[in-house]
mmCIF file of C-alpha atoms and ligand atoms in Angstrom:
data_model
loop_
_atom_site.group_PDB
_atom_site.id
_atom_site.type_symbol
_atom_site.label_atom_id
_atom_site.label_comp_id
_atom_site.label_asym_id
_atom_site.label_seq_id
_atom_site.Cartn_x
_atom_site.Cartn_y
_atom_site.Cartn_z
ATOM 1 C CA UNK A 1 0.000 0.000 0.000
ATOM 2 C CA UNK A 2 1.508 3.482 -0.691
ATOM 3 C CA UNK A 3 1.836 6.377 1.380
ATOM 4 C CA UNK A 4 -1.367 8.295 1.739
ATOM 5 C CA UNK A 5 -1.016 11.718 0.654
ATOM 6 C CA UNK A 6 -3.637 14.435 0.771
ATOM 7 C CA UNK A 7 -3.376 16.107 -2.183
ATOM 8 C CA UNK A 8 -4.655 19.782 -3.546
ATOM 9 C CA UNK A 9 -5.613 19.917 -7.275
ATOM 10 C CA UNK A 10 -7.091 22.762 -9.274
ATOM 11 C CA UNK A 11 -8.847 22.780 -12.711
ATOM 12 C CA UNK A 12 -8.816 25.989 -14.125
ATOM 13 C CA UNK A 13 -8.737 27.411 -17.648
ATOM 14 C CA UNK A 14 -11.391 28.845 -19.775
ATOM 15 C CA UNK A 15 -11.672 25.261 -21.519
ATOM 16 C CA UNK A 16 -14.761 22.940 -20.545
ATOM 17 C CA UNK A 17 -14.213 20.406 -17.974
ATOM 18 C CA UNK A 18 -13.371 21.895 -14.883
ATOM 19 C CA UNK A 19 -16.273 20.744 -12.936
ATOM 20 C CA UNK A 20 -16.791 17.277 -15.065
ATOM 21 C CA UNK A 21 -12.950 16.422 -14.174
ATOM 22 C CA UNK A 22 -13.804 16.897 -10.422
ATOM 23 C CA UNK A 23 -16.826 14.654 -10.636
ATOM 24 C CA UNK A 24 -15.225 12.018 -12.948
ATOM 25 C CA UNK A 25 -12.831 11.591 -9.656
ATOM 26 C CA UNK A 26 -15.697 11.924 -7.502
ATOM 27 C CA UNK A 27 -17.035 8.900 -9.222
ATOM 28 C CA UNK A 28 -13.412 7.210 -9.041
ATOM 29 C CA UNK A 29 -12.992 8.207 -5.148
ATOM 30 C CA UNK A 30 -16.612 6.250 -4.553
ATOM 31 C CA UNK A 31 -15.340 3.127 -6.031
ATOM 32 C CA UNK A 32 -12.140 3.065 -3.769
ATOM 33 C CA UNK A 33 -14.275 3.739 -0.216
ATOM 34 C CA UNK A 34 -13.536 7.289 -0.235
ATOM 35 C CA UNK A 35 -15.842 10.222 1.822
ATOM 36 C CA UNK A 36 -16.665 12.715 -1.129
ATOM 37 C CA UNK A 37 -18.374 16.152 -0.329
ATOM 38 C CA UNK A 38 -18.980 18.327 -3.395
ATOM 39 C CA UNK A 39 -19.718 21.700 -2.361
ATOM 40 C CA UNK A 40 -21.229 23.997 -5.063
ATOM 41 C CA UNK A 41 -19.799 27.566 -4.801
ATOM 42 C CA UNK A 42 -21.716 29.316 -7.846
ATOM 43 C CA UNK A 43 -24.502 27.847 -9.996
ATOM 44 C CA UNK A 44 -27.289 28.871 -12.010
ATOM 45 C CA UNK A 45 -30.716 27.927 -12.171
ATOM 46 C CA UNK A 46 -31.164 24.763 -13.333
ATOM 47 C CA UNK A 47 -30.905 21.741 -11.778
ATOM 48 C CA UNK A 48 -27.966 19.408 -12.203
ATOM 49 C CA UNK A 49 -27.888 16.032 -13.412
ATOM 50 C CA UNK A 50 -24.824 15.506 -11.167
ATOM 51 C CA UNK A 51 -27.282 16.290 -7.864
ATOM 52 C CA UNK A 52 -29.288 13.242 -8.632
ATOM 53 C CA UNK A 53 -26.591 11.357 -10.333
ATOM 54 C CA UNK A 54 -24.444 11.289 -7.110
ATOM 55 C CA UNK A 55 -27.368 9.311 -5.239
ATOM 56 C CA UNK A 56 -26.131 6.368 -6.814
ATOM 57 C CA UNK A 57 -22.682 6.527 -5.718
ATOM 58 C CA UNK A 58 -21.636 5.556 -2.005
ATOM 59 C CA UNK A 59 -20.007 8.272 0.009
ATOM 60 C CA UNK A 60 -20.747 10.738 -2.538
ATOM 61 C CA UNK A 61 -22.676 13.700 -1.555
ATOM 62 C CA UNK A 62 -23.129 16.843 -3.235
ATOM 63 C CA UNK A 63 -24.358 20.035 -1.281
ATOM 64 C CA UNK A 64 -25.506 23.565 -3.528
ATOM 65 C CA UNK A 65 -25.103 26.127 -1.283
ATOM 66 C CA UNK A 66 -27.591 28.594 -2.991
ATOM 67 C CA UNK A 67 -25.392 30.968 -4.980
ATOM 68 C CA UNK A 68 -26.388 32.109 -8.241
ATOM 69 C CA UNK A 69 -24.620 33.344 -11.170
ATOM 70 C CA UNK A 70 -23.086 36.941 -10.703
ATOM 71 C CA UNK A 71 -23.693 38.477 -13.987
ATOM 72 C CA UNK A 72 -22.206 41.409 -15.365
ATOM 73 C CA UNK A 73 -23.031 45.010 -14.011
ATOM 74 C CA UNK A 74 -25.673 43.318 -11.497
ATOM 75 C CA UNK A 75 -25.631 44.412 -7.838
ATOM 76 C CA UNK A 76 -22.948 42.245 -5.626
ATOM 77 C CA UNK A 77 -24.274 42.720 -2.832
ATOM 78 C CA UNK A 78 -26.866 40.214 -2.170
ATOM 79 C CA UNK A 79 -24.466 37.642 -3.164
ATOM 80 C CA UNK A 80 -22.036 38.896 -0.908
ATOM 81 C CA UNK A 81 -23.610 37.429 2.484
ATOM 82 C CA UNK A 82 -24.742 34.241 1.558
ATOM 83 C CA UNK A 83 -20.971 33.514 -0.480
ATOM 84 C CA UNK A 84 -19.494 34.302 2.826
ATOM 85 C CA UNK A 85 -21.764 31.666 4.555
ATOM 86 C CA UNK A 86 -20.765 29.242 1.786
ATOM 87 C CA UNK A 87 -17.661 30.222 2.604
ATOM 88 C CA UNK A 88 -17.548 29.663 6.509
ATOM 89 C CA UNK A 89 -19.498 26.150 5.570
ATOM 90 C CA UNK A 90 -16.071 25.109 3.343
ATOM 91 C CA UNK A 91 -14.135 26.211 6.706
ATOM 92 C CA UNK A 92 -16.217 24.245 8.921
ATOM 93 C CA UNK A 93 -16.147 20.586 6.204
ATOM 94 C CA UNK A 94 -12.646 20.931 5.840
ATOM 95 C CA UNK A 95 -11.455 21.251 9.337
ATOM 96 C CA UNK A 96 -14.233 18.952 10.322
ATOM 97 C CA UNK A 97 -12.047 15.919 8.600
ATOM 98 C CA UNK A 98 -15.030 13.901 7.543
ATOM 99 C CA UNK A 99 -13.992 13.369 3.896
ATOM 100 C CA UNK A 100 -11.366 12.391 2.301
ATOM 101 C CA UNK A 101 -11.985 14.227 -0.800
ATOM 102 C CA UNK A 102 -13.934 17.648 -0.805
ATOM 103 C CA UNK A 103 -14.265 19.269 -4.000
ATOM 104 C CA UNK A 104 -14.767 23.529 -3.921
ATOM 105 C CA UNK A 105 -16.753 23.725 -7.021
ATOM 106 C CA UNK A 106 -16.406 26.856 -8.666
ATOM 107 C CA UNK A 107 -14.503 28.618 -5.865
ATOM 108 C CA UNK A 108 -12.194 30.249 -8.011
ATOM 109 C CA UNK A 109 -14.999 32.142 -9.618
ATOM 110 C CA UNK A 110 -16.198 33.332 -6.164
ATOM 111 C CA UNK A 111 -12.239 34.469 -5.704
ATOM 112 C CA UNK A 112 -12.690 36.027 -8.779
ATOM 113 C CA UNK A 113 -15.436 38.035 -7.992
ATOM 114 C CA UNK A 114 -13.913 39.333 -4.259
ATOM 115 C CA UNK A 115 -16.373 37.213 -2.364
ATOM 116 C CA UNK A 116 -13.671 34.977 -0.851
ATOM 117 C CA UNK A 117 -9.757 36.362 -0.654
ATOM 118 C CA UNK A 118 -6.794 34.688 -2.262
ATOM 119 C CA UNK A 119 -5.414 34.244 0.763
ATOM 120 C CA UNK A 120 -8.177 32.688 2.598
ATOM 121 C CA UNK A 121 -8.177 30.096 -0.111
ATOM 122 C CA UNK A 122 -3.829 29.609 0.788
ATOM 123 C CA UNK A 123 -5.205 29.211 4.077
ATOM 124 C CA UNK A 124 -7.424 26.492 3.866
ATOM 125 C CA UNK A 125 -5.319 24.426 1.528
ATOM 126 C CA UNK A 126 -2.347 24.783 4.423
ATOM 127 C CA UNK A 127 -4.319 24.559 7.186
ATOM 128 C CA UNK A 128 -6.135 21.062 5.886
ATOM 129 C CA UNK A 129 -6.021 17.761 7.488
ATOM 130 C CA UNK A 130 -2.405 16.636 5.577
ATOM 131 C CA UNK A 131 -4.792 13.376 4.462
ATOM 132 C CA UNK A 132 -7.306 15.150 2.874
ATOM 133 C CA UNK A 133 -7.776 15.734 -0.855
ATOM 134 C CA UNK A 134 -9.056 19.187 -2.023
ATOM 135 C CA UNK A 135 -10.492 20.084 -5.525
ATOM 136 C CA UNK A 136 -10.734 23.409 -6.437
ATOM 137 C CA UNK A 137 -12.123 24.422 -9.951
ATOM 138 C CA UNK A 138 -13.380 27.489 -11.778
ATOM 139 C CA UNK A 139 -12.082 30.209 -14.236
ATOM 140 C CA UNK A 140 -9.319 32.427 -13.302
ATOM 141 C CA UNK A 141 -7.807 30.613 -10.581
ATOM 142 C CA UNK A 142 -5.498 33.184 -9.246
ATOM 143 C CA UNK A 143 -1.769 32.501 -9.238
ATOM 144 C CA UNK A 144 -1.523 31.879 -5.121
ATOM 145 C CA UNK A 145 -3.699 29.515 -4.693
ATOM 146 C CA UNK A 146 -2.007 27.518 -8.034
ATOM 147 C CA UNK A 147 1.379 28.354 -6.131
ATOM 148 C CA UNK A 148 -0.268 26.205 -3.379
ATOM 149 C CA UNK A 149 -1.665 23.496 -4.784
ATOM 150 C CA UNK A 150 0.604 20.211 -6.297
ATOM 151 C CA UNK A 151 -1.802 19.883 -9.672
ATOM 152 C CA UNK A 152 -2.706 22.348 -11.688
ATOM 153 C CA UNK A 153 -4.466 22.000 -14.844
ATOM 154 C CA UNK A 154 -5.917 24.763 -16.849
ATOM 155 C CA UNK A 155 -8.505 23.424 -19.453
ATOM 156 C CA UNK A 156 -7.896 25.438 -23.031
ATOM 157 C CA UNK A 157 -10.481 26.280 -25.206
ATOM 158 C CA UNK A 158 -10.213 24.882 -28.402
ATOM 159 C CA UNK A 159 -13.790 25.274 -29.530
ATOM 160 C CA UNK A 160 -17.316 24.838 -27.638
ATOM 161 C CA UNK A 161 -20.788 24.247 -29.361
ATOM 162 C CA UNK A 162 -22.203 27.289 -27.791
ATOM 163 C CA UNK A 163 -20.245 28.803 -30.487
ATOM 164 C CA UNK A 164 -22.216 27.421 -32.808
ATOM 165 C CA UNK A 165 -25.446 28.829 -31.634
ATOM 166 C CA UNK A 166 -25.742 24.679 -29.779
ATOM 167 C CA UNK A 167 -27.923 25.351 -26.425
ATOM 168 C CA UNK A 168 -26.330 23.582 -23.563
ATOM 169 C CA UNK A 169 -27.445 19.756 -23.123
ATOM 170 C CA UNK A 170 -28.836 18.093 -20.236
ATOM 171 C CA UNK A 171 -26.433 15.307 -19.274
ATOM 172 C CA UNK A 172 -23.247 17.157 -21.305
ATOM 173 C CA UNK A 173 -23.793 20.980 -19.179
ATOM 174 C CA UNK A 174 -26.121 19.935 -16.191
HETATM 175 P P1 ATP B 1 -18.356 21.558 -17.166
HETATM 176 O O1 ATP B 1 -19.274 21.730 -15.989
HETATM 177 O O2 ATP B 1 -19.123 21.245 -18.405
HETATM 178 O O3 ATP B 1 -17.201 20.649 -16.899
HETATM 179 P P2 ATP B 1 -16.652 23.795 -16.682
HETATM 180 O O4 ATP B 1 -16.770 23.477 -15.233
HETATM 181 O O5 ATP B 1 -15.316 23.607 -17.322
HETATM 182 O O6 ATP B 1 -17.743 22.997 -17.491
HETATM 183 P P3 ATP B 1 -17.640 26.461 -16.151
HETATM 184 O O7 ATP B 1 -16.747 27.637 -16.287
HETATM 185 O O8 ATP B 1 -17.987 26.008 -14.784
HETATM 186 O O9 ATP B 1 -17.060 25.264 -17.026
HETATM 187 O O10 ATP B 1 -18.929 26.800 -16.980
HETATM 188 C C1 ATP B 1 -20.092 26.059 -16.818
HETATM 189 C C2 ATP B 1 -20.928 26.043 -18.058
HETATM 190 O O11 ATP B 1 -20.368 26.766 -19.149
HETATM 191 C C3 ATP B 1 -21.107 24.631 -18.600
HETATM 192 O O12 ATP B 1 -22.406 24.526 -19.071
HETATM 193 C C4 ATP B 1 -20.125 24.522 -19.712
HETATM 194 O O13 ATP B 1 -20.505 23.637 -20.751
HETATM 195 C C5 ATP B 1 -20.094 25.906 -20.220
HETATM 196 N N1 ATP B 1 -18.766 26.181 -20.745
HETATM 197 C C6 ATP B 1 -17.601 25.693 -20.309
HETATM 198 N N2 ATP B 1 -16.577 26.123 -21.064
HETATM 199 C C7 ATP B 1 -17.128 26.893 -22.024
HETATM 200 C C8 ATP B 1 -16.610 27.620 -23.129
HETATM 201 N N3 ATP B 1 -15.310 27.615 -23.379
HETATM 202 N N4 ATP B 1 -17.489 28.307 -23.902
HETATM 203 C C9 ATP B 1 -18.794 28.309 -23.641
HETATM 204 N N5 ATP B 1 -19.347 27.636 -22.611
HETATM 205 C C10 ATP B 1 -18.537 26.938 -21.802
HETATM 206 MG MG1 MG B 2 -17.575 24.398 -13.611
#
């Protein structure tokens, strides 16, 4: 058996994937025993496919925390509050030391957007339990946080149907 070995991985990149690649190991982590927590940082309306597609996996949970979609020129404030409680839940999961794999969906976005520092992101990943793994995806992962994690992979856009005037796709986007 090797050594276990908590480790900190960020997808990132304006490519898609980001969030697919963290539940691809979700579904990976289930099949070796592992604890998985999936919070969701930022999400839009609809529902996702992966909510009820986690049901079927053992340890597997995934919890929205009930932030929408910031769009461009609309009022931050609102989201402001309720990303800092989504925030202060991440805290509480990670140091809690229930999983062994929690995965900060989108969390670079709400970095991004000043709802949660760069720092306080550096924080977290050094102040985890050392056997914990940590997923962190979303666009514009600042470079801190990729200083502090030991895989980084940013997703490139080579092209995307929506492009092409293609609506997203249940199953493919949600
Ligand atoms: P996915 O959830 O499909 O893995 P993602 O996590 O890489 O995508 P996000 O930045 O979280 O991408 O964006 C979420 C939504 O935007 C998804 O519906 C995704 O298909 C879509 N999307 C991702 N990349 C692109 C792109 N380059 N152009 C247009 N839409 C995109
Ligand atoms: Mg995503």
């Amino acid at each position: 058996m090797s050594a276990k070995r908590g480790l900190v991985i960020v997808n990132t990149g304006p490519g898609k994937g980001k969030t697919t690649a963290a539940l691809g190991t979700a579904v990976r982590a289930s099949g070796q025993g592992l604890r998985v927590l999936m919070l969701q940082f930022i999400k839009g309306g609809s529902r996702y496919g992966e909510l009820d597609g986690a049901k079927h996996l053992p340890g597997v949970e995934i919890r929205p925390l009930g932030l929408g979609l910031v769009m461009p020129g609309q009022d931050r404030s609102a989201h402001q509050a309720e990303a800092r409680a989504a925030w202060a839940e991440c805290l509480r999961v990670v140091s809690a030391a229930e999983h062994d794999l929690i995965i900060l969906d989108e969390i670079c976005v709400a970095v991004h957007f000043g709802f949660v520092s760069a720092q306080e992101v550096v924080e977290l990943i050094n102040s985890k339990p050392p056997e914990m793994h940590l997923i962190l995806t979303g666009r514009n992962c600042p470079e801190e946080v990729m200083a502090a994690a030991d895989t980084v992979t940013v997703m490139e856009e080579v092209k995307h149907h929506f492009a092409a005037g293609v609506k997203a796709q249940a199953g493919i986007e949600f």
